[in-house]
PDB file of C-alpha atoms in Angstrom:
ATOM      1  CA  MET A  16     -26.428 -19.310 -30.725  1.00 69.00           C
ATOM      2  CA  ALA A  17     -23.090 -18.594 -32.381  1.00 79.00           C
ATOM      3  CA  GLN A  18     -21.233 -21.609 -33.691  1.00 85.00           C
ATOM      4  CA  VAL A  19     -17.440 -21.676 -33.708  1.00 89.00           C
ATOM      5  CA  SER A  20     -15.000 -24.318 -34.834  1.00 91.00           C
ATOM      6  CA  VAL A  21     -13.198 -26.558 -32.356  1.00 92.00           C
ATOM      7  CA  TYR A  22      -9.535 -27.377 -33.024  1.00 92.00           C
ATOM      8  CA  ASN A  23      -7.175 -29.984 -31.637  1.00 92.00           C
ATOM      9  CA  MET A  24      -3.601 -29.375 -30.524  1.00 92.00           C
ATOM     10  CA  GLU A  25      -2.374 -30.017 -34.077  1.00 92.00           C
ATOM     11  CA  GLY A  26      -4.464 -27.105 -35.374  1.00 89.00           C
ATOM     12  CA  GLN A  27      -6.954 -29.364 -37.177  1.00 91.00           C
ATOM     13  CA  GLU A  28     -10.694 -28.668 -37.028  1.00 88.00           C
ATOM     14  CA  VAL A  29     -12.416 -31.515 -35.192  1.00 91.00           C
ATOM     15  CA  GLY A  30     -15.951 -30.142 -34.819  1.00 90.00           C
ATOM     16  CA  THR A  31     -18.020 -27.164 -33.777  1.00 91.00           C
ATOM     17  CA  ILE A  32     -19.454 -25.827 -30.545  1.00 92.00           C
ATOM     18  CA  GLU A  33     -22.460 -23.624 -29.838  1.00 91.00           C
ATOM     19  CA  LEU A  34     -21.768 -20.653 -27.579  1.00 92.00           C
ATOM     20  CA  ASN A  35     -24.366 -19.350 -25.170  1.00 90.00           C
ATOM     21  CA  ASP A  36     -25.693 -16.026 -26.485  1.00 91.00           C
ATOM     22  CA  ALA A  37     -26.312 -14.876 -22.904  1.00 91.00           C
ATOM     23  CA  ILE A  38     -22.532 -14.699 -22.468  1.00 92.00           C
ATOM     24  CA  PHE A  39     -20.919 -14.716 -25.910  1.00 93.00           C
ATOM     25  CA  GLY A  40     -23.638 -12.869 -27.843  1.00 90.00           C
ATOM     26  CA  VAL A  41     -24.694  -9.847 -25.796  1.00 92.00           C
ATOM     27  CA  GLU A  42     -24.813  -6.222 -26.866  1.00 94.00           C
ATOM     28  CA  VAL A  43     -21.344  -4.800 -26.279  1.00 94.00           C
ATOM     29  CA  ASN A  44     -21.298  -1.994 -23.700  1.00 95.00           C
ATOM     30  CA  GLU A  45     -18.050  -0.095 -24.298  1.00 96.00           C
ATOM     31  CA  HIS A  46     -18.549   2.148 -21.281  1.00 96.00           C
ATOM     32  CA  LEU A  47     -18.709  -0.786 -18.860  1.00 96.00           C
ATOM     33  CA  VAL A  48     -15.695  -2.422 -20.517  1.00 96.00           C
ATOM     34  CA  HIS A  49     -13.754   0.822 -20.080  1.00 97.00           C
ATOM     35  CA  MET A  50     -14.809   1.076 -16.421  1.00 96.00           C
ATOM     36  CA  ALA A  51     -13.743  -2.511 -15.726  1.00 96.00           C
ATOM     37  CA  VAL A  52     -10.325  -1.971 -17.340  1.00 97.00           C
ATOM     38  CA  VAL A  53      -9.740   1.275 -15.424  1.00 97.00           C
ATOM     39  CA  GLN A  54     -10.766  -0.421 -12.172  1.00 96.00           C
ATOM     40  CA  HIS A  55      -8.428  -3.349 -12.775  1.00 96.00           C
ATOM     41  CA  LEU A  56      -5.459  -1.054 -13.461  1.00 96.00           C
ATOM     42  CA  ALA A  57      -6.321   1.178 -10.489  1.00 96.00           C
ATOM     43  CA  ASN A  58      -6.550  -1.814  -8.150  1.00 95.00           C
ATOM     44  CA  MET A  59      -3.119  -2.987  -9.297  1.00 95.00           C
ATOM     45  CA  ARG A  60      -1.462   0.291  -8.263  1.00 95.00           C
ATOM     46  CA  GLN A  61       0.579   0.078  -5.080  1.00 94.00           C
ATOM     47  CA  GLY A  62       0.053   3.707  -4.135  1.00 93.00           C
ATOM     48  CA  THR A  63       3.253   3.804  -2.067  1.00 95.00           C
ATOM     49  CA  GLN A  64       4.836   6.892  -3.632  1.00 95.00           C
ATOM     50  CA  LYS A  65       6.022   9.443  -1.101  1.00 96.00           C
ATOM     51  CA  ALA A  66       8.003  12.696  -1.080  1.00 96.00           C
ATOM     52  CA  LYS A  67       8.705  15.055   1.802  1.00 96.00           C
ATOM     53  CA  THR A  68       7.089  18.455   2.164  1.00 95.00           C
ATOM     54  CA  ARG A  69       8.948  21.436   3.658  1.00 94.00           C
ATOM     55  CA  GLY A  70       7.641  20.413   7.076  1.00 92.00           C
ATOM     56  CA  GLU A  71       9.199  16.954   6.828  1.00 94.00           C
ATOM     57  CA  VAL A  72      12.719  17.569   5.487  1.00 94.00           C
ATOM     58  CA  SER A  73      15.490  18.026   8.025  1.00 93.00           C
ATOM     59  CA  GLY A  74      17.175  21.335   8.767  1.00 90.00           C
ATOM     60  CA  GLY A  75      16.119  24.856   7.970  1.00 85.00           C
ATOM     61  CA  GLY A  76      15.022  25.767  11.470  1.00 87.00           C
ATOM     62  CA  ARG A  77      16.808  29.110  11.451  1.00 90.00           C
ATOM     63  CA  LYS A  78      16.187  32.094   9.212  1.00 93.00           C
ATOM     64  CA  PRO A  79      19.242  32.100   6.880  1.00 94.00           C
ATOM     65  CA  TRP A  80      19.729  35.880   7.019  1.00 95.00           C
ATOM     66  CA  ARG A  81      17.984  38.938   8.328  1.00 95.00           C
ATOM     67  CA  GLN A  82      14.922  40.246   6.581  1.00 96.00           C
ATOM     68  CA  LYS A  83      16.343  43.519   5.232  1.00 95.00           C
ATOM     69  CA  GLY A  84      19.631  45.080   4.251  1.00 95.00           C
ATOM     70  CA  THR A  85      21.500  42.114   2.763  1.00 95.00           C
ATOM     71  CA  GLY A  86      20.627  42.569  -0.923  1.00 95.00           C
ATOM     72  CA  HIS A  87      19.225  39.065  -1.013  1.00 95.00           C
ATOM     73  CA  ALA A  88      15.597  38.178  -1.394  1.00 95.00           C
ATOM     74  CA  ARG A  89      13.914  37.598   1.933  1.00 95.00           C
ATOM     75  CA  GLN A  90      14.012  33.972   3.086  1.00 94.00           C
ATOM     76  CA  GLY A  91      12.543  32.262   6.096  1.00 94.00           C
ATOM     77  CA  SER A  92      14.066  28.783   5.744  1.00 94.00           C
ATOM     78  CA  THR A  93      16.676  26.910   3.727  1.00 94.00           C
ATOM     79  CA  ARG A  94      14.173  24.084   3.348  1.00 94.00           C
ATOM     80  CA  SER A  95      11.620  26.075   1.359  1.00 95.00           C
ATOM     81  CA  PRO A  96      10.756  24.426  -1.988  1.00 95.00           C
ATOM     82  CA  GLN A  97      12.904  26.823  -4.036  1.00 95.00           C
ATOM     83  CA  TRP A  98      16.043  25.764  -2.173  1.00 94.00           C
ATOM     84  CA  THR A  99      18.235  22.791  -3.062  1.00 93.00           C
ATOM     85  CA  GLY A 100      17.431  20.176  -0.448  1.00 92.00           C
ATOM     86  CA  GLY A 101      14.112  21.831   0.240  1.00 94.00           C
ATOM     87  CA  GLY A 102      10.725  20.171   0.445  1.00 95.00           C
ATOM     88  CA  VAL A 103       8.434  19.305  -2.471  1.00 96.00           C
ATOM     89  CA  VAL A 104       5.384  21.432  -3.161  1.00 96.00           C
ATOM     90  CA  PHE A 105       2.181  19.319  -2.961  1.00 95.00           C
ATOM     91  CA  ALA A 106       4.292  16.201  -2.354  1.00 95.00           C
ATOM     92  CA  PRO A 107       2.625  12.847  -3.134  1.00 95.00           C
ATOM     93  CA  THR A 108       1.629  10.734  -0.154  1.00 95.00           C
ATOM     94  CA  PRO A 109       0.661   7.036   0.080  1.00 96.00           C
ATOM     95  CA  ARG A 110      -2.929   6.460  -0.959  1.00 95.00           C
ATOM     96  CA  ASP A 111      -5.299   3.720  -2.100  1.00 96.00           C
ATOM     97  CA  TYR A 112      -6.296   4.077  -5.761  1.00 96.00           C
ATOM     98  CA  SER A 113      -8.711   1.146  -5.809  1.00 95.00           C
ATOM     99  CA  PHE A 114     -12.437   1.568  -6.311  1.00 94.00           C
ATOM    100  CA  LYS A 115     -15.402  -0.731  -6.736  1.00 94.00           C
ATOM    101  CA  ILE A 116     -17.942  -1.240  -9.484  1.00 94.00           C
ATOM    102  CA  ASN A 117     -21.206  -3.129  -9.105  1.00 95.00           C
ATOM    103  CA  LYS A 118     -21.205  -6.906  -9.577  1.00 94.00           C
ATOM    104  CA  LYS A 119     -23.808  -6.636 -12.327  1.00 95.00           C
ATOM    105  CA  GLU A 120     -21.726  -4.031 -14.158  1.00 96.00           C
ATOM    106  CA  LYS A 121     -18.580  -6.160 -13.821  1.00 94.00           C
ATOM    107  CA  ARG A 122     -20.372  -9.225 -15.145  1.00 95.00           C
ATOM    108  CA  ALA A 123     -21.890  -7.265 -18.029  1.00 96.00           C
ATOM    109  CA  ALA A 124     -18.432  -5.896 -18.900  1.00 96.00           C
ATOM    110  CA  LEU A 125     -16.998  -9.428 -18.934  1.00 95.00           C
ATOM    111  CA  LYS A 126     -19.759 -10.651 -21.240  1.00 95.00           C
ATOM    112  CA  SER A 127     -19.161  -7.660 -23.519  1.00 96.00           C
ATOM    113  CA  ALA A 128     -15.441  -8.460 -23.678  1.00 95.00           C
ATOM    114  CA  LEU A 129     -16.130 -12.105 -24.546  1.00 95.00           C
ATOM    115  CA  THR A 130     -18.674 -11.094 -27.185  1.00 95.00           C
ATOM    116  CA  ASN A 131     -16.136  -8.682 -28.663  1.00 94.00           C
ATOM    117  CA  LYS A 132     -13.696 -11.559 -29.180  1.00 94.00           C
ATOM    118  CA  VAL A 133     -16.376 -13.694 -30.858  1.00 93.00           C
ATOM    119  CA  THR A 134     -17.576 -10.967 -33.231  1.00 91.00           C
ATOM    120  CA  GLY A 135     -13.983 -10.039 -34.082  1.00 90.00           C
ATOM    121  CA  SER A 136     -13.113 -13.678 -34.903  1.00 89.00           C
ATOM    122  CA  ASN A 137     -10.453 -13.589 -32.208  1.00 92.00           C
ATOM    123  CA  LEU A 138     -11.776 -16.500 -30.163  1.00 94.00           C
ATOM    124  CA  ILE A 139     -10.385 -20.024 -30.651  1.00 94.00           C
ATOM    125  CA  VAL A 140     -11.867 -23.093 -28.966  1.00 94.00           C
ATOM    126  CA  LEU A 141      -9.446 -25.919 -28.298  1.00 93.00           C
ATOM    127  CA  ASP A 142     -10.653 -29.493 -27.828  1.00 93.00           C
ATOM    128  CA  GLU A 143      -8.170 -29.997 -24.978  1.00 91.00           C
ATOM    129  CA  LEU A 144      -4.751 -28.785 -23.898  1.00 92.00           C
ATOM    130  CA  LYS A 145      -2.643 -31.439 -22.193  1.00 91.00           C
ATOM    131  CA  LEU A 146       1.154 -31.480 -21.945  1.00 92.00           C
ATOM    132  CA  ASP A 147       3.055 -34.512 -20.672  1.00 91.00           C
ATOM    133  CA  GLU A 148       5.945 -32.424 -19.371  1.00 92.00           C
ATOM    134  CA  ILE A 149       6.941 -28.861 -18.577  1.00 94.00           C
ATOM    135  CA  LYS A 150       8.479 -27.786 -21.861  1.00 94.00           C
ATOM    136  CA  THR A 151       8.067 -24.378 -23.468  1.00 94.00           C
ATOM    137  CA  LYS A 152       8.880 -25.771 -26.914  1.00 95.00           C
ATOM    138  CA  ASN A 153       5.849 -28.091 -26.772  1.00 94.00           C
ATOM    139  CA  PHE A 154       3.539 -25.236 -25.773  1.00 94.00           C
ATOM    140  CA  VAL A 155       4.944 -23.007 -28.530  1.00 95.00           C
ATOM    141  CA  ARG A 156       4.283 -25.746 -31.072  1.00 94.00           C
ATOM    142  CA  VAL A 157       0.615 -25.850 -30.056  1.00 94.00           C
ATOM    143  CA  MET A 158       0.347 -22.057 -30.339  1.00 94.00           C
ATOM    144  CA  ASN A 159       1.998 -22.141 -33.774  1.00 94.00           C
ATOM    145  CA  ASN A 160      -0.448 -24.831 -34.915  1.00 93.00           C
ATOM    146  CA  LEU A 161      -3.287 -22.506 -33.889  1.00 93.00           C
ATOM    147  CA  LYS A 162      -1.532 -19.497 -35.500  1.00 92.00           C
ATOM    148  CA  VAL A 163      -1.514 -17.653 -32.177  1.00 92.00           C
ATOM    149  CA  GLU A 164       1.462 -15.323 -31.660  1.00 91.00           C
ATOM    150  CA  ALA A 165       0.039 -13.445 -28.690  1.00 92.00           C
ATOM    151  CA  GLY A 166      -2.992 -14.139 -26.562  1.00 93.00           C
ATOM    152  CA  LEU A 167      -4.643 -15.499 -23.443  1.00 95.00           C
ATOM    153  CA  VAL A 168      -5.118 -19.231 -22.890  1.00 95.00           C
ATOM    154  CA  VAL A 169      -7.985 -20.092 -20.536  1.00 95.00           C
ATOM    155  CA  LEU A 170      -8.189 -23.522 -18.889  1.00 94.00           C
ATOM    156  CA  ALA A 171     -11.069 -25.049 -16.941  1.00 92.00           C
ATOM    157  CA  GLU A 172      -8.790 -26.146 -14.104  1.00 92.00           C
ATOM    158  CA  SER A 173      -5.267 -25.250 -13.040  1.00 91.00           C
ATOM    159  CA  ASP A 174      -2.634 -27.234 -14.968  1.00 90.00           C
ATOM    160  CA  THR A 175       0.947 -26.915 -13.736  1.00 93.00           C
ATOM    161  CA  ASN A 176       2.514 -28.300 -16.915  1.00 94.00           C
ATOM    162  CA  VAL A 177       0.688 -25.805 -19.139  1.00 94.00           C
ATOM    163  CA  ALA A 178       1.164 -22.823 -16.821  1.00 93.00           C
ATOM    164  CA  LEU A 179       4.908 -23.377 -16.356  1.00 95.00           C
ATOM    165  CA  SER A 180       5.461 -24.174 -20.044  1.00 94.00           C
ATOM    166  CA  ALA A 181       3.899 -20.828 -20.989  1.00 94.00           C
ATOM    167  CA  ARG A 182       5.565 -18.804 -18.243  1.00 93.00           C
ATOM    168  CA  ASN A 183       8.586 -17.753 -20.323  1.00 92.00           C
ATOM    169  CA  LEU A 184       6.493 -16.440 -23.217  1.00 93.00           C
ATOM    170  CA  ALA A 185       6.096 -12.677 -22.976  1.00 93.00           C
ATOM    171  CA  GLN A 186       3.153 -12.525 -25.393  1.00 93.00           C
ATOM    172  CA  VAL A 187       1.086 -15.387 -23.943  1.00 94.00           C
ATOM    173  CA  ASP A 188      -0.676 -15.614 -20.574  1.00 94.00           C
ATOM    174  CA  THR A 189      -2.640 -18.446 -18.999  1.00 94.00           C
ATOM    175  CA  CYS A 190      -5.431 -18.445 -16.432  1.00 94.00           C
ATOM    176  CA  VAL A 191      -8.341 -20.560 -15.216  1.00 94.00           C
ATOM    177  CA  ALA A 192     -11.930 -19.937 -16.280  1.00 92.00           C
ATOM    178  CA  ASP A 193     -13.261 -18.673 -12.950  1.00 88.00           C
ATOM    179  CA  SER A 194     -10.543 -16.004 -12.625  1.00 90.00           C
ATOM    180  CA  ILE A 195     -10.714 -14.328 -16.040  1.00 93.00           C
ATOM    181  CA  ASN A 196     -11.022 -10.561 -16.094  1.00 94.00           C
ATOM    182  CA  VAL A 197     -11.921  -7.919 -18.655  1.00 96.00           C
ATOM    183  CA  TYR A 198      -8.438  -6.377 -18.806  1.00 96.00           C
ATOM    184  CA  ASP A 199      -6.683  -9.631 -19.730  1.00 95.00           C
ATOM    185  CA  ILE A 200      -9.344 -10.491 -22.317  1.00 95.00           C
ATOM    186  CA  MET A 201      -9.192  -7.089 -24.026  1.00 95.00           C
ATOM    187  CA  LYS A 202      -5.372  -7.011 -23.933  1.00 94.00           C
ATOM    188  CA  ALA A 203      -5.088 -10.411 -25.622  1.00 94.00           C
ATOM    189  CA  LYS A 204      -4.961 -10.448 -29.418  1.00 94.00           C
ATOM    190  CA  LYS A 205      -6.387 -13.973 -29.440  1.00 94.00           C
ATOM    191  CA  LEU A 206      -8.498 -15.649 -26.763  1.00 95.00           C
ATOM    192  CA  VAL A 207      -7.948 -19.418 -26.625  1.00 95.00           C
ATOM    193  CA  LEU A 208     -10.506 -21.399 -24.610  1.00 95.00           C
ATOM    194  CA  THR A 209     -10.546 -25.117 -24.046  1.00 94.00           C
ATOM    195  CA  ARG A 210     -13.908 -26.829 -24.510  1.00 92.00           C
ATOM    196  CA  ASP A 211     -14.079 -27.423 -20.751  1.00 93.00           C
ATOM    197  CA  ALA A 212     -13.272 -23.762 -20.095  1.00 93.00           C
ATOM    198  CA  VAL A 213     -16.210 -22.675 -22.258  1.00 93.00           C
ATOM    199  CA  ALA A 214     -18.514 -24.906 -20.223  1.00 92.00           C
ATOM    200  CA  LYS A 215     -17.053 -23.561 -16.959  1.00 92.00           C
ATOM    201  CA  ILE A 216     -17.523 -19.924 -18.060  1.00 93.00           C
ATOM    202  CA  GLU A 217     -21.099 -20.586 -19.103  1.00 91.00           C
ATOM    203  CA  GLU A 218     -21.733 -22.276 -15.749  1.00 89.00           C
ATOM    204  CA  VAL A 219     -20.167 -19.520 -13.620  1.00 87.00           C
ATOM    205  CA  PHE A 220     -21.323 -16.408 -15.494  1.00 83.00           C
ATOM    206  CA  ALA A 221     -24.671 -17.475 -16.975  1.00 74.00           C
TER     207      ALA A 221
END
Protein backbone atom coordinates (compact mmCIF):
# COMPACT_ATOMS: atom_id res chain seq x y z
CA MET A 1 0.00 0.00 0.00
CA ALA A 2 1.17 3.51 -0.84
CA GLN A 3 1.94 5.73 2.12
CA VAL A 4 1.36 9.47 1.93
CA SER A 5 1.89 12.21 4.46
CA VAL A 6 -1.00 13.72 6.40
CA TYR A 7 -0.97 17.48 7.01
CA ASN A 8 -2.90 19.74 9.35
CA MET A 9 -4.50 23.05 8.42
CA GLU A 10 -1.24 24.86 9.21
CA GLY A 11 0.58 22.84 6.54
CA GLN A 12 2.57 20.81 9.08
CA GLU A 13 3.06 17.06 8.64
CA VAL A 14 1.30 15.23 11.47
CA GLY A 15 1.58 11.61 10.32
CA THR A 16 1.10 9.23 7.43
CA ILE A 17 -1.75 7.22 5.99
CA GLU A 18 -1.82 4.02 3.96
CA LEU A 19 -3.92 4.17 0.81
CA ASN A 20 -5.79 1.15 -0.47
CA ASP A 21 -4.04 -0.14 -3.60
CA ALA A 22 -7.39 -1.39 -4.94
CA ILE A 23 -8.39 2.25 -5.40
CA PHE A 24 -5.25 4.39 -5.27
CA GLY A 25 -2.78 1.91 -6.79
CA VAL A 26 -4.41 0.37 -9.86
CA GLU A 27 -3.06 0.21 -13.39
CA VAL A 28 -4.07 3.45 -15.09
CA ASN A 29 -6.40 2.92 -18.05
CA GLU A 30 -6.17 6.11 -20.13
CA HIS A 31 -8.90 5.01 -22.53
CA LEU A 32 -11.48 4.63 -19.76
CA VAL A 33 -10.44 7.96 -18.23
CA HIS A 34 -10.92 9.62 -21.62
CA MET A 35 -14.35 7.98 -22.04
CA ALA A 36 -15.47 9.13 -18.59
CA VAL A 37 -14.37 12.72 -19.26
CA VAL A 38 -16.10 12.80 -22.66
CA GLN A 39 -19.27 11.37 -21.11
CA HIS A 40 -19.26 13.94 -18.32
CA LEU A 41 -18.87 16.84 -20.76
CA ALA A 42 -21.50 15.39 -23.12
CA ASN A 43 -23.99 14.96 -20.28
CA MET A 44 -23.48 18.60 -19.28
CA ARG A 45 -24.51 19.87 -22.72
CA GLN A 46 -27.98 21.39 -22.86
CA GLY A 47 -28.55 20.51 -26.50
CA THR A 48 -31.08 23.32 -26.95
CA GLN A 49 -29.55 24.95 -30.04
CA LYS A 50 -32.03 25.57 -32.82
CA ALA A 51 -32.11 27.33 -36.20
CA LYS A 52 -34.88 27.42 -38.79
CA THR A 53 -34.73 25.57 -42.08
CA ARG A 54 -36.26 26.99 -45.28
CA GLY A 55 -39.51 25.22 -44.39
CA GLU A 56 -39.76 27.00 -41.04
CA VAL A 57 -38.94 30.64 -41.81
CA SER A 58 -41.84 32.94 -42.63
CA GLY A 59 -42.58 34.29 -46.08
CA GLY A 60 -41.36 33.17 -49.46
CA GLY A 61 -44.57 31.48 -50.53
CA ARG A 62 -44.58 33.05 -53.98
CA LYS A 63 -42.05 32.62 -56.76
CA PRO A 64 -40.23 36.00 -56.82
CA TRP A 65 -40.15 36.24 -60.63
CA ARG A 66 -40.94 34.13 -63.63
CA GLN A 67 -38.64 31.32 -64.61
CA LYS A 68 -37.29 32.74 -67.88
CA GLY A 69 -36.71 36.05 -69.59
CA THR A 70 -35.76 38.30 -66.68
CA GLY A 71 -31.96 38.00 -66.82
CA HIS A 72 -31.92 36.84 -63.23
CA ALA A 73 -31.05 33.38 -62.07
CA ARG A 74 -34.11 31.22 -61.60
CA GLN A 75 -35.54 31.35 -58.07
CA GLY A 76 -38.40 29.52 -56.46
CA SER A 77 -38.56 31.28 -53.08
CA THR A 78 -37.12 34.28 -51.27
CA ARG A 79 -36.57 32.04 -48.26
CA SER A 80 -34.06 29.72 -49.93
CA PRO A 81 -30.76 29.50 -48.01
CA GLN A 82 -28.89 31.81 -50.41
CA TRP A 83 -31.29 34.66 -49.70
CA THR A 84 -30.98 37.14 -46.83
CA GLY A 85 -33.63 36.08 -44.34
CA GLY A 86 -33.67 32.61 -45.81
CA GLY A 87 -33.47 29.33 -43.93
CA VAL A 88 -30.31 27.59 -42.72
CA VAL A 89 -28.99 24.57 -44.58
CA PHE A 90 -28.85 21.51 -42.27
CA ALA A 91 -30.02 23.67 -39.35
CA PRO A 92 -29.24 22.35 -35.84
CA THR A 93 -32.19 21.01 -33.87
CA PRO A 94 -32.55 20.24 -30.13
CA ARG A 95 -31.01 16.90 -29.24
CA ASP A 96 -29.73 14.91 -26.27
CA TYR A 97 -25.94 14.49 -26.32
CA SER A 98 -25.74 12.29 -23.23
CA PHE A 99 -24.63 8.67 -23.36
CA LYS A 100 -23.93 5.95 -20.84
CA ILE A 101 -20.87 3.92 -19.97
CA ASN A 102 -20.88 0.75 -17.89
CA LYS A 103 -20.70 1.05 -14.10
CA LYS A 104 -17.57 -1.10 -14.01
CA GLU A 105 -15.89 1.10 -16.62
CA LYS A 106 -16.87 4.27 -14.75
CA ARG A 107 -15.52 2.89 -11.48
CA ALA A 108 -12.29 1.74 -13.14
CA ALA A 109 -11.87 5.21 -14.69
CA LEU A 110 -12.33 6.83 -11.27
CA LYS A 111 -9.72 4.55 -9.71
CA SER A 112 -7.34 5.33 -12.58
CA ALA A 113 -7.82 9.07 -12.03
CA LEU A 114 -7.14 8.74 -8.29
CA THR A 115 -4.07 6.60 -8.95
CA ASN A 116 -2.82 9.19 -11.43
CA LYS A 117 -2.91 11.85 -8.70
CA VAL A 118 -1.00 9.60 -6.28
CA THR A 119 1.73 8.64 -8.76
CA GLY A 120 2.08 12.26 -9.87
CA SER A 121 2.48 13.46 -6.26
CA ASN A 122 -0.58 15.65 -6.71
CA LEU A 123 -2.61 14.19 -3.85
CA ILE A 124 -2.62 15.84 -0.41
CA VAL A 125 -4.28 14.29 2.64
CA LEU A 126 -5.53 16.73 5.24
CA ASP A 127 -6.07 15.68 8.85
CA GLU A 128 -9.31 17.70 8.99
CA LEU A 129 -10.81 20.82 7.48
CA LYS A 130 -13.01 22.78 9.86
CA LEU A 131 -13.85 26.49 9.62
CA ASP A 132 -15.63 28.33 12.42
CA GLU A 133 -17.20 30.85 10.06
CA ILE A 134 -17.87 31.50 6.39
CA LYS A 135 -14.79 33.48 5.43
CA THR A 136 -12.89 33.13 2.17
CA LYS A 137 -9.72 34.56 3.73
CA ASN A 138 -9.57 31.69 6.24
CA PHE A 139 -9.98 29.08 3.49
CA VAL A 140 -7.31 30.78 1.36
CA ARG A 141 -4.91 30.69 4.29
CA VAL A 142 -5.35 26.92 4.59
CA MET A 143 -4.74 26.48 0.85
CA ASN A 144 -1.62 28.66 1.04
CA ASN A 145 -0.32 26.59 3.97
CA LEU A 146 -0.72 23.50 1.78
CA LYS A 147 0.83 25.31 -1.23
CA VAL A 148 -2.31 24.69 -3.29
CA GLU A 149 -3.10 27.40 -5.85
CA ALA A 150 -5.67 25.41 -7.81
CA GLY A 151 -7.34 22.13 -7.05
CA LEU A 152 -10.26 20.08 -5.79
CA VAL A 153 -11.02 19.74 -2.07
CA VAL A 154 -12.96 16.59 -1.17
CA LEU A 155 -14.81 16.33 2.15
CA ALA A 156 -16.40 13.27 3.74
CA GLU A 157 -19.63 15.12 4.49
CA SER A 158 -21.15 18.37 3.28
CA ASP A 159 -19.81 21.39 5.20
CA THR A 160 -21.56 24.71 4.55
CA ASN A 161 -18.78 26.84 6.03
CA VAL A 162 -16.11 25.25 3.82
CA ALA A 163 -18.24 25.17 0.67
CA LEU A 164 -19.32 28.82 0.93
CA SER A 165 -15.84 30.00 1.92
CA ALA A 166 -14.41 28.42 -1.24
CA ARG A 167 -17.22 29.50 -3.55
CA ASN A 168 -15.56 32.75 -4.67
CA LEU A 169 -12.29 31.08 -5.64
CA ALA A 170 -12.18 30.43 -9.37
CA GLN A 171 -9.33 27.90 -9.16
CA VAL A 172 -10.65 25.80 -6.26
CA ASP A 173 -13.71 23.54 -6.14
CA THR A 174 -15.18 21.52 -3.28
CA CYS A 175 -17.27 18.36 -3.26
CA VAL A 176 -18.18 15.42 -1.03
CA ALA A 177 -16.52 12.02 -1.33
CA ASP A 178 -19.50 10.10 -2.72
CA SER A 179 -20.04 12.57 -5.58
CA ILE A 180 -16.52 12.85 -7.02
CA ASN A 181 -16.14 12.33 -10.74
CA VAL A 182 -13.28 11.70 -13.14
CA TYR A 183 -13.55 15.07 -14.91
CA ASP A 184 -13.16 17.14 -11.73
CA ILE A 185 -10.26 14.98 -10.52
CA MET A 186 -8.35 15.20 -13.80
CA LYS A 187 -9.02 18.95 -14.15
CA ALA A 188 -7.66 19.70 -10.68
CA LYS A 189 -3.95 20.43 -10.40
CA LYS A 190 -3.97 19.23 -6.79
CA LEU A 191 -6.41 16.82 -5.15
CA VAL A 192 -6.91 17.56 -1.45
CA LEU A 193 -8.65 14.83 0.57
CA THR A 194 -9.48 14.92 4.24
CA ARG A 195 -8.64 11.78 6.21
CA ASP A 196 -12.36 11.05 6.56
CA ALA A 197 -12.85 11.53 2.82
CA VAL A 198 -10.18 8.91 2.08
CA ALA A 199 -12.00 6.45 4.33
CA LYS A 200 -15.34 7.29 2.68
CA ILE A 201 -13.90 6.79 -0.84
CA GLU A 202 -12.37 3.47 0.14
CA GLU A 203 -15.70 2.41 1.64
CA VAL A 204 -17.84 3.45 -1.35
CA PHE A 205 -15.57 2.43 -4.24
CA ALA A 206 -13.68 -0.57 -2.85
